[in-house]
């Protein structure tokens, strides 16, 4: 990567200038969310063609149009992460529309707060279905359509490493994503397909508003960098892992949390 530039008011990260995707085809789930939207934009800026998939199909279509008015490089798709049929249809759509499938980023997620005794069977199943089943269904549907050099990047969470009070279902699902990703990496490596994960800490999207309202002060006080992250700071790492710059990296997880993990 090129060296960092400095400005009068401090250091700013580079644009991902050396990352190029040369018309590679990417599917991003949960794409209308805070992180997913950044991932889509960065992938497009680096030359990928992107299927923008979300449960909210209208938002997915609108984002695709916003990012690429003519639809040559981006297309929206309604996709429920809980459905394996939707996963199959999504991957088939990517190949039909853009000719191949090279990158999968799973950003669909749900993070509802609830103490253990208030997580009923339905809530448990729903959170596991969106955050874990969805990753499995998309990976299983994508793998047969991918070739040498393809890459999956799954969004796990700090919660998957150390647990998360009032989020037992979410933490369990994200821990599952970490184990699933390592297994995918080993199984798919002989076919030249890589699988990695990122584990964000607290990133500034609507998802963390309830947590920040309840314990934001405490979290920031224990974060060495004393701030939450931006969606772009997650998207940049995802683009690195999806790119050829990471061509010998598989089965890994990159933490993105301003030091919160090592400090707690
Ligand atoms: N924001 C954070 O601090 C943080 C931290 C760790 C991990 N993550 C993970 O990052 C990913 C993106 O989160 P975000 O912060 O952008 O949240 P967000 O709420 O902004 O986006 C989540 C997206 O997932 C979509 N979604 C919800 N249910 C779905 C379903 N059944 N099928 C398909 N899509 C569905 C939503 O429509 C939304 O667009 C999630 O997997 C989340 O768990 C976020």
PDB file of C-alpha atoms and ligand atoms in Angstrom:
ATOM      1  CA  UNK A   1       0.000   0.000   0.000  1.00  0.00           C
ATOM      2  CA  UNK A   2       1.206   3.529  -0.555  1.00  0.00           C
ATOM      3  CA  UNK A   3       2.449   5.517   2.401  1.00  0.00           C
ATOM      4  CA  UNK A   4       0.115   7.462   4.631  1.00  0.00           C
ATOM      5  CA  UNK A   5      -0.356  11.141   4.045  1.00  0.00           C
ATOM      6  CA  UNK A   6      -0.329  13.647   6.818  1.00  0.00           C
ATOM      7  CA  UNK A   7      -2.505  16.695   7.016  1.00  0.00           C
ATOM      8  CA  UNK A   8      -2.273  19.700   9.297  1.00  0.00           C
ATOM      9  CA  UNK A   9      -4.836  18.164  11.595  1.00  0.00           C
ATOM     10  CA  UNK A  10      -3.130  14.781  11.773  1.00  0.00           C
ATOM     11  CA  UNK A  11      -2.864  11.459  10.033  1.00  0.00           C
ATOM     12  CA  UNK A  12      -5.472  10.143   7.610  1.00  0.00           C
ATOM     13  CA  UNK A  13      -5.574   6.697   6.061  1.00  0.00           C
ATOM     14  CA  UNK A  14      -4.930   6.306   2.337  1.00  0.00           C
ATOM     15  CA  UNK A  15      -7.614   5.489  -0.162  1.00  0.00           C
ATOM     16  CA  UNK A  16      -7.331   1.788  -1.049  1.00  0.00           C
ATOM     17  CA  UNK A  17      -5.495   2.839  -4.213  1.00  0.00           C
ATOM     18  CA  UNK A  18      -3.418  -0.289  -4.741  1.00  0.00           C
ATOM     19  CA  UNK A  19      -6.361  -2.616  -4.358  1.00  0.00           C
ATOM     20  CA  UNK A  20      -7.932  -3.371  -7.707  1.00  0.00           C
ATOM     21  CA  UNK A  21     -10.672  -5.845  -8.443  1.00  0.00           C
ATOM     22  CA  UNK A  22     -10.677  -5.546 -12.234  1.00  0.00           C
ATOM     23  CA  UNK A  23     -14.322  -6.375 -12.836  1.00  0.00           C
ATOM     24  CA  UNK A  24     -14.377  -9.164 -10.296  1.00  0.00           C
ATOM     25  CA  UNK A  25     -17.905  -9.860  -9.153  1.00  0.00           C
ATOM     26  CA  UNK A  26     -18.823  -9.411  -5.504  1.00  0.00           C
ATOM     27  CA  UNK A  27     -21.940 -10.237  -3.501  1.00  0.00           C
ATOM     28  CA  UNK A  28     -22.473  -8.221  -0.324  1.00  0.00           C
ATOM     29  CA  UNK A  29     -25.279  -9.214   2.070  1.00  0.00           C
ATOM     30  CA  UNK A  30     -26.748  -6.754   4.561  1.00  0.00           C
ATOM     31  CA  UNK A  31     -25.532  -4.246   1.998  1.00  0.00           C
ATOM     32  CA  UNK A  32     -27.965  -1.477   2.895  1.00  0.00           C
ATOM     33  CA  UNK A  33     -26.602  -1.282   6.439  1.00  0.00           C
ATOM     34  CA  UNK A  34     -23.867   1.002   7.709  1.00  0.00           C
ATOM     35  CA  UNK A  35     -20.918  -1.326   7.102  1.00  0.00           C
ATOM     36  CA  UNK A  36     -22.370  -3.082   4.046  1.00  0.00           C
ATOM     37  CA  UNK A  37     -22.885   0.207   2.232  1.00  0.00           C
ATOM     38  CA  UNK A  38     -19.233   1.214   2.795  1.00  0.00           C
ATOM     39  CA  UNK A  39     -18.064  -2.180   1.565  1.00  0.00           C
ATOM     40  CA  UNK A  40     -20.144  -1.859  -1.625  1.00  0.00           C
ATOM     41  CA  UNK A  41     -18.819   1.618  -2.342  1.00  0.00           C
ATOM     42  CA  UNK A  42     -15.174   0.656  -1.790  1.00  0.00           C
ATOM     43  CA  UNK A  43     -15.475  -2.501  -3.889  1.00  0.00           C
ATOM     44  CA  UNK A  44     -16.986  -0.469  -6.729  1.00  0.00           C
ATOM     45  CA  UNK A  45     -14.344   2.245  -6.459  1.00  0.00           C
ATOM     46  CA  UNK A  46     -11.690  -0.440  -6.769  1.00  0.00           C
ATOM     47  CA  UNK A  47     -13.239  -1.809  -9.958  1.00  0.00           C
ATOM     48  CA  UNK A  48     -15.516  -4.625  -8.810  1.00  0.00           C
ATOM     49  CA  UNK A  49     -19.053  -5.252  -9.977  1.00  0.00           C
ATOM     50  CA  UNK A  50     -21.302  -5.648  -6.966  1.00  0.00           C
ATOM     51  CA  UNK A  51     -24.599  -7.312  -6.134  1.00  0.00           C
ATOM     52  CA  UNK A  52     -26.075  -5.195  -3.344  1.00  0.00           C
ATOM     53  CA  UNK A  53     -28.238  -7.615  -1.326  1.00  0.00           C
ATOM     54  CA  UNK A  54     -30.393  -6.858   1.693  1.00  0.00           C
ATOM     55  CA  UNK A  55     -33.569  -7.975   3.435  1.00  0.00           C
ATOM     56  CA  UNK A  56     -34.864  -4.532   2.498  1.00  0.00           C
ATOM     57  CA  UNK A  57     -34.938  -5.012  -1.258  1.00  0.00           C
ATOM     58  CA  UNK A  58     -36.099  -1.458  -1.900  1.00  0.00           C
ATOM     59  CA  UNK A  59     -33.126  -0.062   0.021  1.00  0.00           C
ATOM     60  CA  UNK A  60     -30.809  -2.451  -1.833  1.00  0.00           C
ATOM     61  CA  UNK A  61     -32.124  -1.299  -5.220  1.00  0.00           C
ATOM     62  CA  UNK A  62     -31.883   2.355  -4.183  1.00  0.00           C
ATOM     63  CA  UNK A  63     -28.294   1.932  -2.996  1.00  0.00           C
ATOM     64  CA  UNK A  64     -27.305   0.141  -6.197  1.00  0.00           C
ATOM     65  CA  UNK A  65     -28.742   3.027  -8.223  1.00  0.00           C
ATOM     66  CA  UNK A  66     -27.055   5.609  -5.991  1.00  0.00           C
ATOM     67  CA  UNK A  67     -23.676   3.908  -6.433  1.00  0.00           C
ATOM     68  CA  UNK A  68     -24.055   3.169 -10.140  1.00  0.00           C
ATOM     69  CA  UNK A  69     -26.853   5.003 -11.915  1.00  0.00           C
ATOM     70  CA  UNK A  70     -26.740   2.909 -15.091  1.00  0.00           C
ATOM     71  CA  UNK A  71     -26.588  -0.499 -13.438  1.00  0.00           C
ATOM     72  CA  UNK A  72     -23.516  -1.655 -15.345  1.00  0.00           C
ATOM     73  CA  UNK A  73     -21.568  -2.294 -12.159  1.00  0.00           C
ATOM     74  CA  UNK A  74     -24.096  -2.594  -9.339  1.00  0.00           C
ATOM     75  CA  UNK A  75     -27.426  -4.380  -8.998  1.00  0.00           C
ATOM     76  CA  UNK A  76     -29.798  -4.647  -6.060  1.00  0.00           C
ATOM     77  CA  UNK A  77     -31.295  -7.918  -4.810  1.00  0.00           C
ATOM     78  CA  UNK A  78     -33.800  -8.757  -2.052  1.00  0.00           C
ATOM     79  CA  UNK A  79     -32.280 -11.461   0.159  1.00  0.00           C
ATOM     80  CA  UNK A  80     -33.309 -12.861   3.527  1.00  0.00           C
ATOM     81  CA  UNK A  81     -30.232 -14.303   5.223  1.00  0.00           C
ATOM     82  CA  UNK A  82     -32.436 -16.855   7.022  1.00  0.00           C
ATOM     83  CA  UNK A  83     -33.376 -18.556   3.749  1.00  0.00           C
ATOM     84  CA  UNK A  84     -31.144 -21.041   1.949  1.00  0.00           C
ATOM     85  CA  UNK A  85     -33.332 -20.681  -1.153  1.00  0.00           C
ATOM     86  CA  UNK A  86     -32.624 -16.936  -1.122  1.00  0.00           C
ATOM     87  CA  UNK A  87     -28.895 -17.629  -0.832  1.00  0.00           C
ATOM     88  CA  UNK A  88     -29.020 -19.964  -3.840  1.00  0.00           C
ATOM     89  CA  UNK A  89     -31.009 -17.414  -5.860  1.00  0.00           C
ATOM     90  CA  UNK A  90     -28.646 -14.576  -4.886  1.00  0.00           C
ATOM     91  CA  UNK A  91     -25.497 -16.354  -6.030  1.00  0.00           C
ATOM     92  CA  UNK A  92     -27.172 -17.515  -9.256  1.00  0.00           C
ATOM     93  CA  UNK A  93     -28.257 -13.915  -9.899  1.00  0.00           C
ATOM     94  CA  UNK A  94     -24.669 -12.654  -9.524  1.00  0.00           C
ATOM     95  CA  UNK A  95     -23.405 -15.110 -12.136  1.00  0.00           C
ATOM     96  CA  UNK A  96     -26.323 -14.480 -14.470  1.00  0.00           C
ATOM     97  CA  UNK A  97     -26.024 -10.686 -14.218  1.00  0.00           C
ATOM     98  CA  UNK A  98     -22.254 -10.214 -14.164  1.00  0.00           C
ATOM     99  CA  UNK A  99     -20.782 -13.502 -15.411  1.00  0.00           C
ATOM    100  CA  UNK A 100     -18.876 -14.845 -12.394  1.00  0.00           C
ATOM    101  CA  UNK A 101     -18.701 -14.882  -8.608  1.00  0.00           C
ATOM    102  CA  UNK A 102     -15.377 -13.945  -7.053  1.00  0.00           C
ATOM    103  CA  UNK A 103     -16.021 -12.222  -3.718  1.00  0.00           C
ATOM    104  CA  UNK A 104     -18.577 -12.843  -0.970  1.00  0.00           C
ATOM    105  CA  UNK A 105     -18.947 -10.451   1.958  1.00  0.00           C
ATOM    106  CA  UNK A 106     -21.576 -11.357   4.555  1.00  0.00           C
ATOM    107  CA  UNK A 107     -22.649  -8.235   6.432  1.00  0.00           C
ATOM    108  CA  UNK A 108     -26.274  -9.127   7.242  1.00  0.00           C
ATOM    109  CA  UNK A 109     -26.761  -9.042  10.981  1.00  0.00           C
ATOM    110  CA  UNK A 110     -29.082  -8.371  13.896  1.00  0.00           C
ATOM    111  CA  UNK A 111     -27.970  -7.347  17.409  1.00  0.00           C
ATOM    112  CA  UNK A 112     -31.024  -7.189  19.683  1.00  0.00           C
ATOM    113  CA  UNK A 113     -30.315  -6.678  23.386  1.00  0.00           C
ATOM    114  CA  UNK A 114     -31.940  -9.104  25.857  1.00  0.00           C
ATOM    115  CA  UNK A 115     -30.865 -10.750  29.110  1.00  0.00           C
ATOM    116  CA  UNK A 116     -30.600 -14.540  28.991  1.00  0.00           C
ATOM    117  CA  UNK A 117     -33.959 -15.255  30.623  1.00  0.00           C
ATOM    118  CA  UNK A 118     -35.780 -13.043  28.104  1.00  0.00           C
ATOM    119  CA  UNK A 119     -34.383 -14.771  25.018  1.00  0.00           C
ATOM    120  CA  UNK A 120     -37.246 -17.080  24.064  1.00  0.00           C
ATOM    121  CA  UNK A 121     -36.938 -19.876  21.520  1.00  0.00           C
ATOM    122  CA  UNK A 122     -38.110 -17.707  18.670  1.00  0.00           C
ATOM    123  CA  UNK A 123     -35.659 -14.886  19.403  1.00  0.00           C
ATOM    124  CA  UNK A 124     -32.788 -17.385  19.782  1.00  0.00           C
ATOM    125  CA  UNK A 125     -33.604 -19.031  16.433  1.00  0.00           C
ATOM    126  CA  UNK A 126     -34.027 -15.715  14.654  1.00  0.00           C
ATOM    127  CA  UNK A 127     -30.680 -14.286  15.774  1.00  0.00           C
ATOM    128  CA  UNK A 128     -28.868 -17.549  15.020  1.00  0.00           C
ATOM    129  CA  UNK A 129     -30.614 -17.748  11.639  1.00  0.00           C
ATOM    130  CA  UNK A 130     -29.623 -14.264  10.513  1.00  0.00           C
ATOM    131  CA  UNK A 131     -26.118 -14.124  11.960  1.00  0.00           C
ATOM    132  CA  UNK A 132     -24.954 -17.730  11.501  1.00  0.00           C
ATOM    133  CA  UNK A 133     -27.275 -19.726   9.206  1.00  0.00           C
ATOM    134  CA  UNK A 134     -27.066 -16.878   6.694  1.00  0.00           C
ATOM    135  CA  UNK A 135     -23.280 -17.105   6.531  1.00  0.00           C
ATOM    136  CA  UNK A 136     -23.434 -20.883   6.090  1.00  0.00           C
ATOM    137  CA  UNK A 137     -26.169 -20.717   3.423  1.00  0.00           C
ATOM    138  CA  UNK A 138     -24.346 -18.028   1.422  1.00  0.00           C
ATOM    139  CA  UNK A 139     -20.974 -19.788   1.673  1.00  0.00           C
ATOM    140  CA  UNK A 140     -22.486 -23.106   0.618  1.00  0.00           C
ATOM    141  CA  UNK A 141     -24.280 -21.525  -2.328  1.00  0.00           C
ATOM    142  CA  UNK A 142     -21.273 -19.453  -3.414  1.00  0.00           C
ATOM    143  CA  UNK A 143     -18.454 -22.005  -3.181  1.00  0.00           C
ATOM    144  CA  UNK A 144     -19.415 -24.178  -6.185  1.00  0.00           C
ATOM    145  CA  UNK A 145     -19.680 -21.051  -8.357  1.00  0.00           C
ATOM    146  CA  UNK A 146     -16.294 -19.666  -7.306  1.00  0.00           C
ATOM    147  CA  UNK A 147     -12.935 -20.389  -8.890  1.00  0.00           C
ATOM    148  CA  UNK A 148      -9.225 -20.028  -8.149  1.00  0.00           C
ATOM    149  CA  UNK A 149      -8.495 -16.663  -6.488  1.00  0.00           C
ATOM    150  CA  UNK A 150     -11.986 -16.175  -5.078  1.00  0.00           C
ATOM    151  CA  UNK A 151     -12.411 -14.907  -1.542  1.00  0.00           C
ATOM    152  CA  UNK A 152     -15.022 -14.900   1.218  1.00  0.00           C
ATOM    153  CA  UNK A 153     -14.935 -12.359   4.032  1.00  0.00           C
ATOM    154  CA  UNK A 154     -17.400 -12.906   6.862  1.00  0.00           C
ATOM    155  CA  UNK A 155     -18.200 -10.225   9.420  1.00  0.00           C
ATOM    156  CA  UNK A 156     -18.009 -11.762  12.884  1.00  0.00           C
ATOM    157  CA  UNK A 157     -17.670  -9.592  16.006  1.00  0.00           C
ATOM    158  CA  UNK A 158     -15.676  -8.967  19.148  1.00  0.00           C
ATOM    159  CA  UNK A 159     -18.691 -10.616  20.794  1.00  0.00           C
ATOM    160  CA  UNK A 160     -17.744 -13.897  19.122  1.00  0.00           C
ATOM    161  CA  UNK A 161     -14.380 -13.901  20.934  1.00  0.00           C
ATOM    162  CA  UNK A 162     -15.218 -12.754  24.427  1.00  0.00           C
ATOM    163  CA  UNK A 163     -19.030 -12.989  24.661  1.00  0.00           C
ATOM    164  CA  UNK A 164     -21.407 -10.060  25.067  1.00  0.00           C
ATOM    165  CA  UNK A 165     -23.573  -9.372  28.111  1.00  0.00           C
ATOM    166  CA  UNK A 166     -27.304  -9.225  27.174  1.00  0.00           C
ATOM    167  CA  UNK A 167     -26.512 -10.686  23.730  1.00  0.00           C
ATOM    168  CA  UNK A 168     -26.042 -14.441  24.334  1.00  0.00           C
ATOM    169  CA  UNK A 169     -27.642 -15.397  21.011  1.00  0.00           C
ATOM    170  CA  UNK A 170     -25.591 -12.877  19.034  1.00  0.00           C
ATOM    171  CA  UNK A 171     -22.298 -13.846  20.721  1.00  0.00           C
ATOM    172  CA  UNK A 172     -22.992 -17.547  20.119  1.00  0.00           C
ATOM    173  CA  UNK A 173     -23.787 -16.910  16.458  1.00  0.00           C
ATOM    174  CA  UNK A 174     -20.656 -14.825  15.880  1.00  0.00           C
ATOM    175  CA  UNK A 175     -18.488 -17.443  17.630  1.00  0.00           C
ATOM    176  CA  UNK A 176     -20.005 -19.894  15.167  1.00  0.00           C
ATOM    177  CA  UNK A 177     -19.053 -17.625  12.268  1.00  0.00           C
ATOM    178  CA  UNK A 178     -15.413 -17.676  13.426  1.00  0.00           C
ATOM    179  CA  UNK A 179     -15.320 -21.488  13.566  1.00  0.00           C
ATOM    180  CA  UNK A 180     -17.221 -21.812  10.291  1.00  0.00           C
ATOM    181  CA  UNK A 181     -14.782 -19.462   8.554  1.00  0.00           C
ATOM    182  CA  UNK A 182     -11.735 -21.458   9.668  1.00  0.00           C
ATOM    183  CA  UNK A 183     -13.402 -24.658   8.466  1.00  0.00           C
ATOM    184  CA  UNK A 184     -14.293 -23.104   5.100  1.00  0.00           C
ATOM    185  CA  UNK A 185     -10.699 -21.927   4.724  1.00  0.00           C
ATOM    186  CA  UNK A 186      -9.355 -25.457   5.174  1.00  0.00           C
ATOM    187  CA  UNK A 187     -11.980 -27.107   2.980  1.00  0.00           C
ATOM    188  CA  UNK A 188     -11.823 -24.602   0.127  1.00  0.00           C
ATOM    189  CA  UNK A 189      -8.060 -23.966   0.015  1.00  0.00           C
ATOM    190  CA  UNK A 190      -7.404 -26.867  -2.387  1.00  0.00           C
ATOM    191  CA  UNK A 191      -9.693 -25.082  -4.879  1.00  0.00           C
ATOM    192  CA  UNK A 192      -7.853 -21.763  -4.443  1.00  0.00           C
ATOM    193  CA  UNK A 193     -10.724 -20.128  -2.536  1.00  0.00           C
ATOM    194  CA  UNK A 194      -9.837 -18.163   0.615  1.00  0.00           C
ATOM    195  CA  UNK A 195     -12.093 -17.532   3.625  1.00  0.00           C
ATOM    196  CA  UNK A 196     -11.384 -14.974   6.336  1.00  0.00           C
ATOM    197  CA  UNK A 197     -13.314 -13.035   8.956  1.00  0.00           C
ATOM    198  CA  UNK A 198     -13.206  -9.598  10.481  1.00  0.00           C
ATOM    199  CA  UNK A 199     -14.251  -8.926  14.055  1.00  0.00           C
ATOM    200  CA  UNK A 200     -15.339  -5.321  14.510  1.00  0.00           C
ATOM    201  CA  UNK A 201     -15.656  -3.851  17.989  1.00  0.00           C
ATOM    202  CA  UNK A 202     -17.954  -0.833  18.140  1.00  0.00           C
ATOM    203  CA  UNK A 203     -18.548   0.743  14.760  1.00  0.00           C
ATOM    204  CA  UNK A 204     -20.660   3.834  14.234  1.00  0.00           C
ATOM    205  CA  UNK A 205     -23.867   2.456  12.704  1.00  0.00           C
ATOM    206  CA  UNK A 206     -27.466   2.369  13.919  1.00  0.00           C
ATOM    207  CA  UNK A 207     -26.819  -1.174  15.200  1.00  0.00           C
ATOM    208  CA  UNK A 208     -24.857   0.061  18.232  1.00  0.00           C
ATOM    209  CA  UNK A 209     -27.147   2.928  19.285  1.00  0.00           C
ATOM    210  CA  UNK A 210     -28.788   0.963  22.159  1.00  0.00           C
ATOM    211  CA  UNK A 211     -25.429  -0.230  23.513  1.00  0.00           C
ATOM    212  CA  UNK A 212     -23.868   3.215  23.278  1.00  0.00           C
ATOM    213  CA  UNK A 213     -26.858   4.764  25.037  1.00  0.00           C
ATOM    214  CA  UNK A 214     -26.545   2.269  27.907  1.00  0.00           C
ATOM    215  CA  UNK A 215     -22.783   1.928  28.365  1.00  0.00           C
ATOM    216  CA  UNK A 216     -21.062   4.135  25.775  1.00  0.00           C
ATOM    217  CA  UNK A 217     -19.032   6.044  28.387  1.00  0.00           C
ATOM    218  CA  UNK A 218     -17.613   2.855  29.897  1.00  0.00           C
ATOM    219  CA  UNK A 219     -16.777   1.379  26.498  1.00  0.00           C
ATOM    220  CA  UNK A 220     -14.984   4.498  25.300  1.00  0.00           C
ATOM    221  CA  UNK A 221     -13.064   4.726  28.575  1.00  0.00           C
ATOM    222  CA  UNK A 222     -11.703   1.205  28.049  1.00  0.00           C
ATOM    223  CA  UNK A 223     -10.916   1.684  24.348  1.00  0.00           C
ATOM    224  CA  UNK A 224      -7.273   2.794  23.935  1.00  0.00           C
ATOM    225  CA  UNK A 225      -8.157   4.830  20.843  1.00  0.00           C
ATOM    226  CA  UNK A 226     -11.068   6.352  22.826  1.00  0.00           C
ATOM    227  CA  UNK A 227     -13.578   6.371  19.988  1.00  0.00           C
ATOM    228  CA  UNK A 228     -15.829   4.086  17.978  1.00  0.00           C
ATOM    229  CA  UNK A 229     -14.778   3.015  14.493  1.00  0.00           C
ATOM    230  CA  UNK A 230     -16.222   4.139  11.181  1.00  0.00           C
ATOM    231  CA  UNK A 231     -17.826   1.809   8.616  1.00  0.00           C
ATOM    232  CA  UNK A 232     -15.025   2.727   6.186  1.00  0.00           C
ATOM    233  CA  UNK A 233     -12.453   1.464   8.692  1.00  0.00           C
ATOM    234  CA  UNK A 234     -14.115  -1.948   8.527  1.00  0.00           C
ATOM    235  CA  UNK A 235     -14.660  -1.847   4.764  1.00  0.00           C
ATOM    236  CA  UNK A 236     -10.969  -1.135   4.134  1.00  0.00           C
ATOM    237  CA  UNK A 237      -9.887  -4.275   5.986  1.00  0.00           C
ATOM    238  CA  UNK A 238     -12.548  -6.319   4.200  1.00  0.00           C
ATOM    239  CA  UNK A 239     -11.342  -5.046   0.817  1.00  0.00           C
ATOM    240  CA  UNK A 240      -7.763  -5.930   1.753  1.00  0.00           C
ATOM    241  CA  UNK A 241      -8.782  -9.486   2.695  1.00  0.00           C
ATOM    242  CA  UNK A 242     -10.868  -9.829  -0.479  1.00  0.00           C
ATOM    243  CA  UNK A 243      -8.009  -8.613  -2.658  1.00  0.00           C
ATOM    244  CA  UNK A 244      -4.913 -10.262  -4.072  1.00  0.00           C
ATOM    245  CA  UNK A 245      -2.844  -8.321  -1.525  1.00  0.00           C
ATOM    246  CA  UNK A 246      -4.032 -11.006   0.901  1.00  0.00           C
ATOM    247  CA  UNK A 247      -3.525 -13.906  -1.513  1.00  0.00           C
ATOM    248  CA  UNK A 248      -1.753 -16.097   1.107  1.00  0.00           C
ATOM    249  CA  UNK A 249      -4.100 -15.202   3.973  1.00  0.00           C
ATOM    250  CA  UNK A 250      -6.844 -17.686   4.787  1.00  0.00           C
ATOM    251  CA  UNK A 251      -8.595 -18.895   7.942  1.00  0.00           C
ATOM    252  CA  UNK A 252      -7.665 -15.671   9.751  1.00  0.00           C
ATOM    253  CA  UNK A 253      -9.642 -13.084  11.674  1.00  0.00           C
ATOM    254  CA  UNK A 254      -8.656  -9.433  11.841  1.00  0.00           C
ATOM    255  CA  UNK A 255      -9.846  -7.503  14.894  1.00  0.00           C
ATOM    256  CA  UNK A 256     -10.985  -3.931  14.214  1.00  0.00           C
ATOM    257  CA  UNK A 257     -11.659  -2.242  17.545  1.00  0.00           C
ATOM    258  CA  UNK A 258      -9.191   0.544  18.378  1.00  0.00           C
ATOM    259  CA  UNK A 259      -7.529  -1.689  20.979  1.00  0.00           C
ATOM    260  CA  UNK A 260     -10.676  -2.548  22.965  1.00  0.00           C
ATOM    261  CA  UNK A 261      -9.976  -6.289  22.736  1.00  0.00           C
ATOM    262  CA  UNK A 262      -6.446  -6.166  24.126  1.00  0.00           C
ATOM    263  CA  UNK A 263      -7.483  -3.757  26.865  1.00  0.00           C
ATOM    264  CA  UNK A 264     -10.385  -5.743  28.311  1.00  0.00           C
TER     265      UNK A 264
HETATM  266  N1  LIG B   1     -21.706  -1.883  14.095  1.00  0.00           N
HETATM  267  C1  LIG B   1     -20.946  -2.590  14.906  1.00  0.00           C
HETATM  268  O1  LIG B   1     -20.433  -2.081  15.915  1.00  0.00           O
HETATM  269  C2  LIG B   1     -20.650  -4.033  14.621  1.00  0.00           C
HETATM  270  C3  LIG B   1     -19.749  -4.689  15.456  1.00  0.00           C
HETATM  271  C4  LIG B   1     -19.453  -6.020  15.222  1.00  0.00           C
HETATM  272  C5  LIG B   1     -20.038  -6.684  14.170  1.00  0.00           C
HETATM  273  N2  LIG B   1     -20.918  -6.035  13.371  1.00  0.00           N
HETATM  274  C6  LIG B   1     -21.518  -6.794  12.285  1.00  0.00           C
HETATM  275  O2  LIG B   1     -21.357  -6.093  11.085  1.00  0.00           O
HETATM  276  C7  LIG B   1     -22.424  -6.424  10.195  1.00  0.00           C
HETATM  277  C8  LIG B   1     -23.046  -5.141   9.667  1.00  0.00           C
HETATM  278  O3  LIG B   1     -23.613  -4.434  10.760  1.00  0.00           O
HETATM  279  P1  LIG B   1     -23.940  -2.861  10.716  1.00  0.00           P
HETATM  280  O4  LIG B   1     -23.274  -2.262  11.869  1.00  0.00           O
HETATM  281  O5  LIG B   1     -23.698  -2.347   9.359  1.00  0.00           O
HETATM  282  O6  LIG B   1     -25.484  -2.913  11.065  1.00  0.00           O
HETATM  283  P2  LIG B   1     -26.748  -2.339  10.306  1.00  0.00           P
HETATM  284  O7  LIG B   1     -27.898  -2.603  11.210  1.00  0.00           O
HETATM  285  O8  LIG B   1     -26.488  -0.964   9.839  1.00  0.00           O
HETATM  286  O9  LIG B   1     -26.833  -3.284   9.020  1.00  0.00           O
HETATM  287  C9  LIG B   1     -27.311  -4.592   9.087  1.00  0.00           C
HETATM  288  C10 LIG B   1     -27.995  -4.895   7.760  1.00  0.00           C
HETATM  289  O10 LIG B   1     -28.442  -6.256   7.811  1.00  0.00           O
HETATM  290  C11 LIG B   1     -29.721  -6.296   7.188  1.00  0.00           C
HETATM  291  N3  LIG B   1     -30.480  -7.457   7.662  1.00  0.00           N
HETATM  292  C12 LIG B   1     -31.109  -7.615   8.857  1.00  0.00           C
HETATM  293  N4  LIG B   1     -31.754  -8.785   8.862  1.00  0.00           N
HETATM  294  C13 LIG B   1     -31.502  -9.375   7.670  1.00  0.00           C
HETATM  295  C14 LIG B   1     -31.915 -10.589   7.076  1.00  0.00           C
HETATM  296  N5  LIG B   1     -32.745 -11.437   7.711  1.00  0.00           N
HETATM  297  N6  LIG B   1     -31.470 -10.869   5.837  1.00  0.00           N
HETATM  298  C15 LIG B   1     -30.681 -10.015   5.159  1.00  0.00           C
HETATM  299  N7  LIG B   1     -30.274  -8.838   5.658  1.00  0.00           N
HETATM  300  C16 LIG B   1     -30.696  -8.528   6.901  1.00  0.00           C
HETATM  301  C17 LIG B   1     -30.401  -4.997   7.594  1.00  0.00           C
HETATM  302  O11 LIG B   1     -31.464  -4.678   6.698  1.00  0.00           O
HETATM  303  C18 LIG B   1     -29.243  -4.015   7.520  1.00  0.00           C
HETATM  304  O12 LIG B   1     -29.167  -3.393   6.253  1.00  0.00           O
HETATM  305  C19 LIG B   1     -23.384  -7.300  11.007  1.00  0.00           C
HETATM  306  O13 LIG B   1     -23.127  -8.656  10.738  1.00  0.00           O
HETATM  307  C20 LIG B   1     -23.013  -6.988  12.431  1.00  0.00           C
HETATM  308  O14 LIG B   1     -23.339  -8.034  13.303  1.00  0.00           O
HETATM  309  C21 LIG B   1     -21.241  -4.720  13.559  1.00  0.00           C
END
